[in-house]
PDB file of C-alpha atoms in Angstrom:
ATOM      1  CA  MET A   1     -54.781 101.116 174.784  1.00 86.00           C
ATOM      2  CA  ASP A   2     -52.950  97.971 175.871  1.00 91.00           C
ATOM      3  CA  ILE A   3     -50.142  96.235 174.016  1.00 94.00           C
ATOM      4  CA  ASP A   4     -52.340  93.546 172.453  1.00 93.00           C
ATOM      5  CA  ASP A   5     -54.671  96.175 171.009  1.00 94.00           C
ATOM      6  CA  ALA A   6     -51.707  98.206 169.752  1.00 94.00           C
ATOM      7  CA  ALA A   7     -50.151  95.162 168.080  1.00 95.00           C
ATOM      8  CA  ALA A   8     -53.480  94.393 166.385  1.00 95.00           C
ATOM      9  CA  GLN A   9     -53.775  97.969 165.136  1.00 95.00           C
ATOM     10  CA  CYS A  10     -50.222  97.842 163.785  1.00 95.00           C
ATOM     11  CA  GLU A  11     -50.942  94.549 162.036  1.00 95.00           C
ATOM     12  CA  ALA A  12     -54.013  96.090 160.382  1.00 95.00           C
ATOM     13  CA  VAL A  13     -51.956  99.056 159.174  1.00 95.00           C
ATOM     14  CA  LEU A  14     -49.234  96.768 157.829  1.00 94.00           C
ATOM     15  CA  GLY A  15     -51.869  94.674 156.083  1.00 93.00           C
ATOM     16  CA  GLU A  16     -53.195  97.739 154.243  1.00 93.00           C
ATOM     17  CA  VAL A  17     -49.737  98.957 153.265  1.00 93.00           C
ATOM     18  CA  THR A  18     -48.391  95.588 152.094  1.00 91.00           C
ATOM     19  CA  GLY A  19     -51.573  94.997 150.130  1.00 89.00           C
ATOM     20  CA  THR A  20     -51.039  98.243 148.227  1.00 89.00           C
ATOM     21  CA  VAL A  21     -47.266  98.686 147.927  1.00 90.00           C
ATOM     22  CA  ILE A  22     -45.022  95.898 146.662  1.00 89.00           C
ATOM     23  CA  GLY A  23     -42.051  95.457 148.965  1.00 88.00           C
ATOM     24  CA  GLU A  24     -40.540  93.484 151.806  1.00 90.00           C
ATOM     25  CA  ARG A  25     -42.629  93.376 154.983  1.00 92.00           C
ATOM     26  CA  SER A  26     -39.494  94.035 157.066  1.00 93.00           C
ATOM     27  CA  PHE A  27     -39.099  97.403 155.326  1.00 93.00           C
ATOM     28  CA  PHE A  28     -42.645  98.473 156.197  1.00 94.00           C
ATOM     29  CA  GLU A  29     -42.145  97.251 159.769  1.00 95.00           C
ATOM     30  CA  THR A  30     -39.073  99.466 160.075  1.00 95.00           C
ATOM     31  CA  VAL A  31     -40.972 102.512 158.820  1.00 95.00           C
ATOM     32  CA  LEU A  32     -43.868 101.832 161.201  1.00 95.00           C
ATOM     33  CA  THR A  33     -41.383 101.368 164.044  1.00 95.00           C
ATOM     34  CA  GLY A  34     -40.133 104.898 163.406  1.00 94.00           C
ATOM     35  CA  VAL A  35     -43.703 106.189 163.557  1.00 93.00           C
ATOM     36  CA  LEU A  36     -44.487 104.278 166.776  1.00 94.00           C
ATOM     37  CA  ALA A  37     -41.321 105.662 168.351  1.00 94.00           C
ATOM     38  CA  ASP A  38     -42.646 109.172 167.602  1.00 92.00           C
ATOM     39  CA  GLY A  39     -39.707 109.771 165.277  1.00 93.00           C
ATOM     40  CA  HIS A  40     -38.916 110.560 161.662  1.00 94.00           C
ATOM     41  CA  VAL A  41     -37.860 108.289 158.804  1.00 95.00           C
ATOM     42  CA  LEU A  42     -35.244 108.780 156.084  1.00 94.00           C
ATOM     43  CA  LEU A  43     -35.590 106.632 152.963  1.00 93.00           C
ATOM     44  CA  GLU A  44     -32.558 106.433 150.678  1.00 89.00           C
ATOM     45  CA  ASP A  45     -33.120 104.573 147.444  1.00 85.00           C
ATOM     46  CA  VAL A  46     -32.958 104.849 143.677  1.00 80.00           C
ATOM     47  CA  PRO A  47     -35.956 106.406 141.881  1.00 80.00           C
ATOM     48  CA  GLY A  48     -38.983 104.308 141.037  1.00 80.00           C
ATOM     49  CA  THR A  49     -38.982 101.874 143.958  1.00 81.00           C
ATOM     50  CA  GLY A  50     -42.165 103.199 145.594  1.00 84.00           C
ATOM     51  CA  LYS A  51     -40.947 105.552 148.325  1.00 89.00           C
ATOM     52  CA  THR A  52     -43.589 108.210 147.666  1.00 89.00           C
ATOM     53  CA  LEU A  53     -46.334 105.603 147.376  1.00 90.00           C
ATOM     54  CA  THR A  54     -45.220 104.100 150.680  1.00 92.00           C
ATOM     55  CA  ALA A  55     -45.479 107.430 152.503  1.00 92.00           C
ATOM     56  CA  ARG A  56     -48.871 108.270 150.992  1.00 93.00           C
ATOM     57  CA  THR A  57     -50.268 104.780 151.650  1.00 94.00           C
ATOM     58  CA  LEU A  58     -49.049 104.767 155.256  1.00 94.00           C
ATOM     59  CA  ALA A  59     -50.708 108.131 155.889  1.00 95.00           C
ATOM     60  CA  THR A  60     -53.961 106.843 154.373  1.00 94.00           C
ATOM     61  CA  ALA A  61     -53.899 103.641 156.431  1.00 94.00           C
ATOM     62  CA  LEU A  62     -53.269 105.656 159.601  1.00 95.00           C
ATOM     63  CA  GLY A  63     -56.078 108.078 158.750  1.00 94.00           C
ATOM     64  CA  LEU A  64     -53.750 111.098 158.859  1.00 95.00           C
ATOM     65  CA  GLU A  65     -53.448 114.297 156.829  1.00 94.00           C
ATOM     66  CA  PHE A  66     -50.680 114.033 154.236  1.00 95.00           C
ATOM     67  CA  ASN A  67     -48.631 116.669 152.415  1.00 95.00           C
ATOM     68  CA  ARG A  68     -45.814 116.199 149.928  1.00 94.00           C
ATOM     69  CA  ILE A  69     -43.033 118.752 149.479  1.00 93.00           C
ATOM     70  CA  GLN A  70     -40.889 118.406 146.370  1.00 92.00           C
ATOM     71  CA  PHE A  71     -37.472 119.730 147.345  1.00 91.00           C
ATOM     72  CA  THR A  72     -35.745 121.685 144.563  1.00 89.00           C
ATOM     73  CA  PRO A  73     -32.699 123.989 144.441  1.00 89.00           C
ATOM     74  CA  ASP A  74     -34.934 127.101 144.397  1.00 90.00           C
ATOM     75  CA  LEU A  75     -37.148 126.052 147.333  1.00 90.00           C
ATOM     76  CA  LEU A  76     -37.248 128.671 150.110  1.00 90.00           C
ATOM     77  CA  PRO A  77     -37.782 128.074 153.848  1.00 89.00           C
ATOM     78  CA  SER A  78     -41.070 129.986 153.661  1.00 89.00           C
ATOM     79  CA  ASP A  79     -42.243 127.533 150.993  1.00 91.00           C
ATOM     80  CA  ILE A  80     -42.158 124.913 153.752  1.00 91.00           C
ATOM     81  CA  THR A  81     -43.202 126.763 156.890  1.00 90.00           C
ATOM     82  CA  GLY A  82     -45.622 129.284 155.375  1.00 88.00           C
ATOM     83  CA  THR A  83     -45.674 133.080 155.336  1.00 85.00           C
ATOM     84  CA  HIS A  84     -47.809 136.109 156.158  1.00 79.00           C
ATOM     85  CA  VAL A  85     -50.086 137.324 153.378  1.00 84.00           C
ATOM     86  CA  TYR A  86     -51.794 140.717 153.320  1.00 79.00           C
ATOM     87  CA  ASN A  87     -55.592 140.548 153.452  1.00 79.00           C
ATOM     88  CA  GLU A  88     -56.938 143.624 151.674  1.00 77.00           C
ATOM     89  CA  HIS A  89     -60.447 143.204 153.067  1.00 79.00           C
ATOM     90  CA  GLU A  90     -59.284 143.006 156.687  1.00 75.00           C
ATOM     91  CA  GLY A  91     -56.389 145.405 156.192  1.00 77.00           C
ATOM     92  CA  GLU A  92     -53.939 143.152 158.024  1.00 79.00           C
ATOM     93  CA  PHE A  93     -51.500 140.324 157.452  1.00 80.00           C
ATOM     94  CA  GLU A  94     -52.710 136.757 157.917  1.00 82.00           C
ATOM     95  CA  PHE A  95     -50.579 133.678 158.264  1.00 82.00           C
ATOM     96  CA  SER A  96     -50.833 131.210 155.394  1.00 85.00           C
ATOM     97  CA  GLU A  97     -49.734 127.760 156.555  1.00 87.00           C
ATOM     98  CA  GLY A  98     -47.080 125.952 154.566  1.00 89.00           C
ATOM     99  CA  PRO A  99     -47.213 122.257 153.651  1.00 93.00           C
ATOM    100  CA  VAL A 100     -45.349 121.325 156.842  1.00 93.00           C
ATOM    101  CA  PHE A 101     -48.654 121.763 158.675  1.00 94.00           C
ATOM    102  CA  ALA A 102     -49.817 118.176 158.255  1.00 94.00           C
ATOM    103  CA  ASN A 103     -49.585 114.951 160.244  1.00 95.00           C
ATOM    104  CA  VAL A 104     -47.407 113.176 157.689  1.00 95.00           C
ATOM    105  CA  VAL A 105     -45.008 115.268 155.608  1.00 94.00           C
ATOM    106  CA  LEU A 106     -43.120 113.710 152.723  1.00 94.00           C
ATOM    107  CA  ALA A 107     -39.903 115.651 152.096  1.00 92.00           C
ATOM    108  CA  ASP A 108     -39.214 114.291 148.633  1.00 92.00           C
ATOM    109  CA  GLU A 109     -35.574 114.373 147.481  1.00 90.00           C
ATOM    110  CA  ILE A 110     -34.607 116.420 150.512  1.00 89.00           C
ATOM    111  CA  ASN A 111     -30.964 116.627 149.417  1.00 86.00           C
ATOM    112  CA  ARG A 112     -31.878 118.690 146.342  1.00 87.00           C
ATOM    113  CA  ALA A 113     -32.699 121.784 148.396  1.00 86.00           C
ATOM    114  CA  PRO A 114     -30.008 124.151 149.753  1.00 87.00           C
ATOM    115  CA  PRO A 115     -28.939 123.863 153.414  1.00 86.00           C
ATOM    116  CA  LYS A 116     -30.971 126.901 154.522  1.00 86.00           C
ATOM    117  CA  THR A 117     -34.150 125.246 153.317  1.00 86.00           C
ATOM    118  CA  GLN A 118     -33.184 121.868 154.746  1.00 86.00           C
ATOM    119  CA  ALA A 119     -32.656 123.585 158.094  1.00 84.00           C
ATOM    120  CA  ALA A 120     -36.244 124.844 158.022  1.00 82.00           C
ATOM    121  CA  LEU A 121     -37.272 121.301 158.907  1.00 84.00           C
ATOM    122  CA  LEU A 122     -34.947 121.043 161.921  1.00 79.00           C
ATOM    123  CA  GLU A 123     -37.115 122.926 164.394  1.00 79.00           C
ATOM    124  CA  ALA A 124     -40.233 121.228 163.060  1.00 86.00           C
ATOM    125  CA  MET A 125     -38.734 117.751 163.422  1.00 88.00           C
ATOM    126  CA  GLU A 126     -37.244 118.294 166.864  1.00 85.00           C
ATOM    127  CA  GLU A 127     -39.709 120.655 168.535  1.00 85.00           C
ATOM    128  CA  GLY A 128     -42.981 120.055 166.675  1.00 88.00           C
ATOM    129  CA  GLN A 129     -43.242 123.748 165.909  1.00 88.00           C
ATOM    130  CA  VAL A 130     -42.100 126.404 163.434  1.00 87.00           C
ATOM    131  CA  SER A 131     -41.096 130.025 163.921  1.00 83.00           C
ATOM    132  CA  VAL A 132     -42.144 132.549 161.269  1.00 81.00           C
ATOM    133  CA  ASP A 133     -41.497 136.280 161.624  1.00 77.00           C
ATOM    134  CA  GLY A 134     -40.964 135.914 165.353  1.00 77.00           C
ATOM    135  CA  ASP A 135     -44.161 133.937 165.948  1.00 81.00           C
ATOM    136  CA  THR A 136     -44.030 130.303 167.052  1.00 85.00           C
ATOM    137  CA  ARG A 137     -46.757 128.014 165.768  1.00 88.00           C
ATOM    138  CA  ASP A 138     -47.390 124.448 166.880  1.00 90.00           C
ATOM    139  CA  LEU A 139     -47.631 121.705 164.288  1.00 92.00           C
ATOM    140  CA  PRO A 140     -50.518 119.215 164.398  1.00 92.00           C
ATOM    141  CA  GLU A 141     -50.245 116.037 166.451  1.00 92.00           C
ATOM    142  CA  PRO A 142     -49.096 113.510 165.559  1.00 93.00           C
ATOM    143  CA  PHE A 143     -46.389 114.893 163.302  1.00 94.00           C
ATOM    144  CA  PHE A 144     -43.656 113.000 161.536  1.00 93.00           C
ATOM    145  CA  VAL A 145     -41.503 113.483 158.476  1.00 94.00           C
ATOM    146  CA  ILE A 146     -40.711 110.847 155.885  1.00 94.00           C
ATOM    147  CA  ALA A 147     -37.821 112.175 153.814  1.00 93.00           C
ATOM    148  CA  THR A 148     -36.362 110.617 150.690  1.00 91.00           C
ATOM    149  CA  GLN A 149     -33.051 111.046 148.971  1.00 87.00           C
ATOM    150  CA  ASN A 150     -31.438 109.579 145.900  1.00 81.00           C
ATOM    151  CA  PRO A 151     -28.037 107.883 146.503  1.00 75.00           C
ATOM    152  CA  VAL A 152     -27.046 108.380 142.852  1.00 70.00           C
ATOM    153  CA  GLU A 153     -26.912 111.466 140.625  1.00 65.00           C
ATOM    154  CA  GLN A 154     -25.296 113.646 143.274  1.00 62.00           C
ATOM    155  CA  GLU A 155     -24.741 116.554 140.882  1.00 64.00           C
ATOM    156  CA  GLY A 156     -26.766 119.539 142.005  1.00 62.00           C
ATOM    157  CA  THR A 157     -27.538 118.089 145.434  1.00 74.00           C
ATOM    158  CA  PHE A 158     -26.655 119.276 148.935  1.00 78.00           C
ATOM    159  CA  ARG A 159     -25.503 116.623 151.383  1.00 80.00           C
ATOM    160  CA  LEU A 160     -27.530 116.558 154.577  1.00 82.00           C
ATOM    161  CA  PRO A 161     -25.470 117.809 157.543  1.00 78.00           C
ATOM    162  CA  GLU A 162     -24.869 115.349 160.358  1.00 81.00           C
ATOM    163  CA  ALA A 163     -27.026 117.435 162.711  1.00 78.00           C
ATOM    164  CA  GLN A 164     -30.036 116.898 160.470  1.00 81.00           C
ATOM    165  CA  VAL A 165     -29.328 113.237 159.721  1.00 86.00           C
ATOM    166  CA  ASP A 166     -29.252 112.630 163.479  1.00 88.00           C
ATOM    167  CA  ARG A 167     -32.852 113.905 163.701  1.00 88.00           C
ATOM    168  CA  PHE A 168     -34.123 110.847 161.860  1.00 93.00           C
ATOM    169  CA  THR A 169     -34.946 107.954 164.157  1.00 94.00           C
ATOM    170  CA  VAL A 170     -34.427 105.403 161.402  1.00 95.00           C
ATOM    171  CA  LYS A 171     -32.878 105.367 157.949  1.00 94.00           C
ATOM    172  CA  THR A 172     -33.701 102.518 155.618  1.00 93.00           C
ATOM    173  CA  SER A 173     -34.087 101.618 151.963  1.00 91.00           C
ATOM    174  CA  MET A 174     -36.831  99.857 150.087  1.00 86.00           C
ATOM    175  CA  GLY A 175     -34.691  98.028 147.547  1.00 84.00           C
ATOM    176  CA  TYR A 176     -35.885  96.353 144.396  1.00 86.00           C
ATOM    177  CA  PRO A 177     -38.857  93.986 144.584  1.00 84.00           C
ATOM    178  CA  ASP A 178     -38.252  90.314 143.877  1.00 86.00           C
ATOM    179  CA  ARG A 179     -39.176  88.760 140.531  1.00 89.00           C
ATOM    180  CA  ASP A 180     -42.718  87.887 141.617  1.00 89.00           C
ATOM    181  CA  GLY A 181     -43.184  91.435 142.865  1.00 86.00           C
ATOM    182  CA  GLU A 182     -42.152  92.968 139.558  1.00 86.00           C
ATOM    183  CA  LEU A 183     -44.410  90.543 137.713  1.00 88.00           C
ATOM    184  CA  GLU A 184     -47.279  91.721 139.891  1.00 85.00           C
ATOM    185  CA  LEU A 185     -46.461  95.316 138.956  1.00 83.00           C
ATOM    186  CA  ILE A 186     -46.687  94.375 135.286  1.00 85.00           C
ATOM    187  CA  ASP A 187     -49.968  92.550 135.878  1.00 82.00           C
ATOM    188  CA  ARG A 188     -51.436  95.639 137.502  1.00 79.00           C
ATOM    189  CA  ARG A 189     -50.514  97.710 134.458  1.00 74.00           C
ATOM    190  CA  ALA A 190     -51.557  95.107 131.886  1.00 79.00           C
ATOM    191  CA  GLY A 191     -55.212  95.936 132.294  1.00 69.00           C
ATOM    192  CA  ARG A 192     -55.553  99.710 132.115  1.00 64.00           C
ATOM    193  CA  THR A 193     -59.183  99.536 133.166  1.00 62.00           C
ATOM    194  CA  THR A 194     -58.341  97.528 136.286  1.00 59.00           C
ATOM    195  CA  GLN A 195     -58.259  99.604 139.448  1.00 62.00           C
ATOM    196  CA  ALA A 196     -54.908  99.394 141.224  1.00 64.00           C
ATOM    197  CA  PRO A 197     -55.091  98.352 144.894  1.00 71.00           C
ATOM    198  CA  SER A 198     -55.509 101.241 147.292  1.00 78.00           C
ATOM    199  CA  ALA A 199     -55.315 101.449 151.062  1.00 82.00           C
ATOM    200  CA  ASP A 200     -58.226 102.224 153.371  1.00 87.00           C
ATOM    201  CA  GLY A 201     -57.967 104.022 156.672  1.00 90.00           C
ATOM    202  CA  VAL A 202     -57.921 101.507 159.505  1.00 91.00           C
ATOM    203  CA  THR A 203     -57.300 103.980 162.317  1.00 93.00           C
ATOM    204  CA  ASP A 204     -57.521 107.720 162.989  1.00 93.00           C
ATOM    205  CA  ARG A 205     -55.528 110.603 164.439  1.00 94.00           C
ATOM    206  CA  GLU A 206     -56.576 110.036 168.056  1.00 95.00           C
ATOM    207  CA  THR A 207     -55.790 106.341 167.841  1.00 94.00           C
ATOM    208  CA  VAL A 208     -52.335 107.030 166.378  1.00 95.00           C
ATOM    209  CA  ILE A 209     -51.586 109.330 169.321  1.00 95.00           C
ATOM    210  CA  GLU A 210     -52.634 106.509 171.662  1.00 95.00           C
ATOM    211  CA  LEU A 211     -50.465 104.064 169.697  1.00 94.00           C
ATOM    212  CA  GLN A 212     -47.407 106.281 170.113  1.00 95.00           C
ATOM    213  CA  ALA A 213     -47.968 106.306 173.876  1.00 95.00           C
ATOM    214  CA  VAL A 214     -48.002 102.503 174.201  1.00 96.00           C
ATOM    215  CA  PRO A 215     -44.195 102.004 173.944  1.00 95.00           C
ATOM    216  CA  GLU A 216     -43.879 104.094 177.117  1.00 95.00           C
ATOM    217  CA  THR A 217     -45.569 101.242 178.992  1.00 94.00           C
ATOM    218  CA  VAL A 218     -43.139  98.572 177.745  1.00 95.00           C
ATOM    219  CA  GLU A 219     -40.867  97.175 180.449  1.00 95.00           C
ATOM    220  CA  THR A 220     -37.145  97.433 179.794  1.00 94.00           C
ATOM    221  CA  HIS A 221     -34.894  95.389 182.076  1.00 95.00           C
ATOM    222  CA  ASP A 222     -31.696  96.956 183.382  1.00 95.00           C
ATOM    223  CA  ASP A 223     -29.625  94.464 181.376  1.00 95.00           C
ATOM    224  CA  ILE A 224     -31.335  95.613 178.159  1.00 96.00           C
ATOM    225  CA  ARG A 225     -30.770  99.267 179.042  1.00 96.00           C
ATOM    226  CA  GLU A 226     -27.097  98.558 179.612  1.00 96.00           C
ATOM    227  CA  TYR A 227     -26.969  96.634 176.327  1.00 96.00           C
ATOM    228  CA  VAL A 228     -28.391  99.618 174.423  1.00 97.00           C
ATOM    229  CA  VAL A 229     -25.932 102.022 176.050  1.00 97.00           C
ATOM    230  CA  ASP A 230     -22.960  99.705 175.501  1.00 96.00           C
ATOM    231  CA  LEU A 231     -23.778  99.346 171.790  1.00 97.00           C
ATOM    232  CA  GLY A 232     -23.735 103.107 171.350  1.00 95.00           C
ATOM    233  CA  ARG A 233     -20.559 103.571 173.365  1.00 96.00           C
ATOM    234  CA  GLU A 234     -18.772 100.783 171.512  1.00 96.00           C
ATOM    235  CA  THR A 235     -19.202 102.627 168.203  1.00 95.00           C
ATOM    236  CA  ARG A 236     -17.100 105.452 169.645  1.00 94.00           C
ATOM    237  CA  GLN A 237     -14.256 103.043 170.445  1.00 93.00           C
ATOM    238  CA  ASP A 238     -13.950 101.652 166.913  1.00 91.00           C
ATOM    239  CA  SER A 239     -10.779 102.855 165.186  1.00 92.00           C
ATOM    240  CA  ARG A 240     -12.644 103.160 161.876  1.00 94.00           C
ATOM    241  CA  VAL A 241     -15.125 105.634 163.324  1.00 93.00           C
ATOM    242  CA  GLU A 242     -14.383 109.336 163.615  1.00 93.00           C
ATOM    243  CA  VAL A 243     -17.703 110.263 165.245  1.00 92.00           C
ATOM    244  CA  GLY A 244     -19.704 107.535 166.938  1.00 92.00           C
ATOM    245  CA  VAL A 245     -23.334 107.390 167.947  1.00 93.00           C
ATOM    246  CA  SER A 246     -24.459 110.425 169.927  1.00 92.00           C
ATOM    247  CA  PRO A 247     -26.381 110.238 173.214  1.00 93.00           C
ATOM    248  CA  ARG A 248     -29.451 111.177 171.166  1.00 92.00           C
ATOM    249  CA  GLY A 249     -28.781 108.145 168.969  1.00 94.00           C
ATOM    250  CA  VAL A 250     -28.592 105.876 172.024  1.00 96.00           C
ATOM    251  CA  GLN A 251     -31.912 107.267 173.219  1.00 96.00           C
ATOM    252  CA  ARG A 252     -33.468 106.678 169.789  1.00 95.00           C
ATOM    253  CA  LEU A 253     -32.248 103.061 169.844  1.00 97.00           C
ATOM    254  CA  PHE A 254     -33.951 102.604 173.198  1.00 97.00           C
ATOM    255  CA  GLU A 255     -37.197 104.158 171.903  1.00 96.00           C
ATOM    256  CA  ALA A 256     -37.147 102.140 168.686  1.00 97.00           C
ATOM    257  CA  ALA A 257     -36.544  98.882 170.589  1.00 97.00           C
ATOM    258  CA  ARG A 258     -39.601  99.552 172.751  1.00 97.00           C
ATOM    259  CA  ALA A 259     -41.663 100.331 169.645  1.00 96.00           C
ATOM    260  CA  ARG A 260     -40.478  97.096 168.049  1.00 96.00           C
ATOM    261  CA  ALA A 261     -41.593  95.165 171.122  1.00 96.00           C
ATOM    262  CA  VAL A 262     -45.084  96.630 170.658  1.00 96.00           C
ATOM    263  CA  LEU A 263     -45.106  95.490 167.027  1.00 95.00           C
ATOM    264  CA  GLU A 264     -44.273  91.997 168.261  1.00 94.00           C
ATOM    265  CA  GLY A 265     -47.033  92.170 170.869  1.00 94.00           C
ATOM    266  CA  ARG A 266     -44.654  91.938 173.836  1.00 94.00           C
ATOM    267  CA  SER A 267     -44.853  93.876 177.096  1.00 94.00           C
ATOM    268  CA  PHE A 268     -41.067  93.810 177.513  1.00 95.00           C
ATOM    269  CA  VAL A 269     -38.028  94.501 175.344  1.00 95.00           C
ATOM    270  CA  ALA A 270     -36.061  91.427 174.277  1.00 95.00           C
ATOM    271  CA  PRO A 271     -32.509  91.452 172.856  1.00 95.00           C
ATOM    272  CA  ASP A 272     -33.968  90.579 169.445  1.00 95.00           C
ATOM    273  CA  ASP A 273     -35.972  93.821 169.493  1.00 96.00           C
ATOM    274  CA  VAL A 274     -32.740  95.780 169.875  1.00 96.00           C
ATOM    275  CA  ARG A 275     -30.974  93.802 167.159  1.00 95.00           C
ATOM    276  CA  ASN A 276     -33.936  94.198 164.778  1.00 95.00           C
ATOM    277  CA  VAL A 277     -33.687  97.992 164.887  1.00 96.00           C
ATOM    278  CA  VAL A 278     -29.968  98.530 165.476  1.00 97.00           C
ATOM    279  CA  TYR A 279     -29.003  98.871 161.793  1.00 96.00           C
ATOM    280  CA  PRO A 280     -31.649 101.414 160.728  1.00 96.00           C
ATOM    281  CA  VAL A 281     -31.144 103.397 163.945  1.00 96.00           C
ATOM    282  CA  LEU A 282     -27.339 103.468 164.295  1.00 95.00           C
ATOM    283  CA  THR A 283     -25.797 103.083 160.841  1.00 95.00           C
ATOM    284  CA  HIS A 284     -26.596 106.551 159.481  1.00 93.00           C
ATOM    285  CA  ARG A 285     -25.282 108.170 162.657  1.00 93.00           C
ATOM    286  CA  LEU A 286     -21.698 106.997 162.165  1.00 93.00           C
ATOM    287  CA  VAL A 287     -19.021 109.181 160.610  1.00 92.00           C
ATOM    288  CA  LEU A 288     -16.113 107.072 159.367  1.00 91.00           C
ATOM    289  CA  THR A 289     -12.490 108.183 159.279  1.00 92.00           C
ATOM    290  CA  GLY A 290     -10.917 109.233 156.002  1.00 92.00           C
ATOM    291  CA  GLU A 291      -8.849 106.056 155.932  1.00 93.00           C
ATOM    292  CA  ALA A 292     -11.937 103.885 156.391  1.00 92.00           C
ATOM    293  CA  GLN A 293     -13.671 105.689 153.554  1.00 92.00           C
ATOM    294  CA  VAL A 294     -10.677 105.209 151.271  1.00 93.00           C
ATOM    295  CA  ARG A 295     -10.732 101.504 152.114  1.00 93.00           C
ATOM    296  CA  ASP A 296     -14.476 101.405 151.239  1.00 92.00           C
ATOM    297  CA  ILE A 297     -15.431 100.273 154.720  1.00 93.00           C
ATOM    298  CA  GLU A 298     -19.218 100.194 155.029  1.00 94.00           C
ATOM    299  CA  LYS A 299     -20.932 101.632 158.076  1.00 94.00           C
ATOM    300  CA  ARG A 300     -23.097  98.534 158.277  1.00 95.00           C
ATOM    301  CA  THR A 301     -19.949  96.426 158.655  1.00 95.00           C
ATOM    302  CA  VAL A 302     -18.913  98.533 161.632  1.00 95.00           C
ATOM    303  CA  VAL A 303     -22.311  98.049 163.283  1.00 96.00           C
ATOM    304  CA  THR A 304     -22.090  94.295 162.676  1.00 96.00           C
ATOM    305  CA  ASP A 305     -18.680  94.181 164.359  1.00 95.00           C
ATOM    306  CA  VAL A 306     -20.024  96.205 167.291  1.00 96.00           C
ATOM    307  CA  LEU A 307     -22.881  93.720 167.693  1.00 96.00           C
ATOM    308  CA  ASP A 308     -20.344  90.882 167.747  1.00 95.00           C
ATOM    309  CA  ARG A 309     -18.227  92.552 170.426  1.00 95.00           C
ATOM    310  CA  VAL A 310     -20.945  93.572 172.882  1.00 95.00           C
ATOM    311  CA  PRO A 311     -22.301  90.631 174.924  1.00 94.00           C
ATOM    312  CA  VAL A 312     -26.003  89.937 174.445  1.00 93.00           C
ATOM    313  CA  PRO A 313     -28.048  89.748 177.678  1.00 90.00           C
ATOM    314  CA  ALA A 314     -29.353  86.282 178.420  1.00 84.00           C
ATOM    315  CA  MET A 315     -33.136  85.965 178.321  1.00 72.00           C
ATOM    316  CA  ASP A 316     -33.014  83.990 181.570  1.00 67.00           C
ATOM    317  CA  ASP A 317     -31.770  87.105 183.322  1.00 60.00           C
ATOM    318  CA  LEU A 318     -34.654  89.272 182.083  1.00 57.00           C
TER     319      LEU A 318
END
């Protein structure tokens, strides 16, 4: 699949999603960028904005198998990965797959489960496999997690450790729809006999695997590579930052920038591709100092300042 074909496929997927879910196109582009980069997506937003609908609609448009896991305080790791069940007829134990065995897994309200259960996703997200009772089982391809968490009502929740947050290629939020969007929601509900818009599959599993391979063919000039590295390194020099972007985070920025170039239908990465993904890729990876937190410094502000300090490569040099 070439870049033009990939961009057309992505546009078809976005058309299905935006026709079903009310939200900003830029938000859906960010989520699809995470998928193209063969990564995982963390959505943090208040309840009722359409996070679950977004994940389900995206899976439908991509033609992929979808499972939803509702994270609760009593959820066990085996509830995610699966367990061995005794078969009386065969006289032996058989493995019963958990809901993680799907192409698209929605980890709903992931911060409501205890750390041990949250950690059950780590191997799956990083290695594409799970280990149960000493046996390692591969997850289907493609595989990506869309996790959600509620930024309010923190009572009874378990904050995601930095090691797990770093596994997500992008973190973004849907936000509230504009006035016209909310009016459209009301219009859809006004007629109870009217069928709400639903997405159709515009691609399939094999095509998605091909799509995820296309960013590997995107050309990245040395100046752009240095720009990506310098952005990550600059976060570690900021006095407001206790822990800057990890080498994994720098690599994810590089991968997301290439994926963004595919969305734009370009065979090379431009500085704008990097800047379009830098906030959802880097912001959640920063750990601010105690003083910065007391002063209510926002991580996004730090990323903005880093962007201002690092020189942007000139397009003429690319």
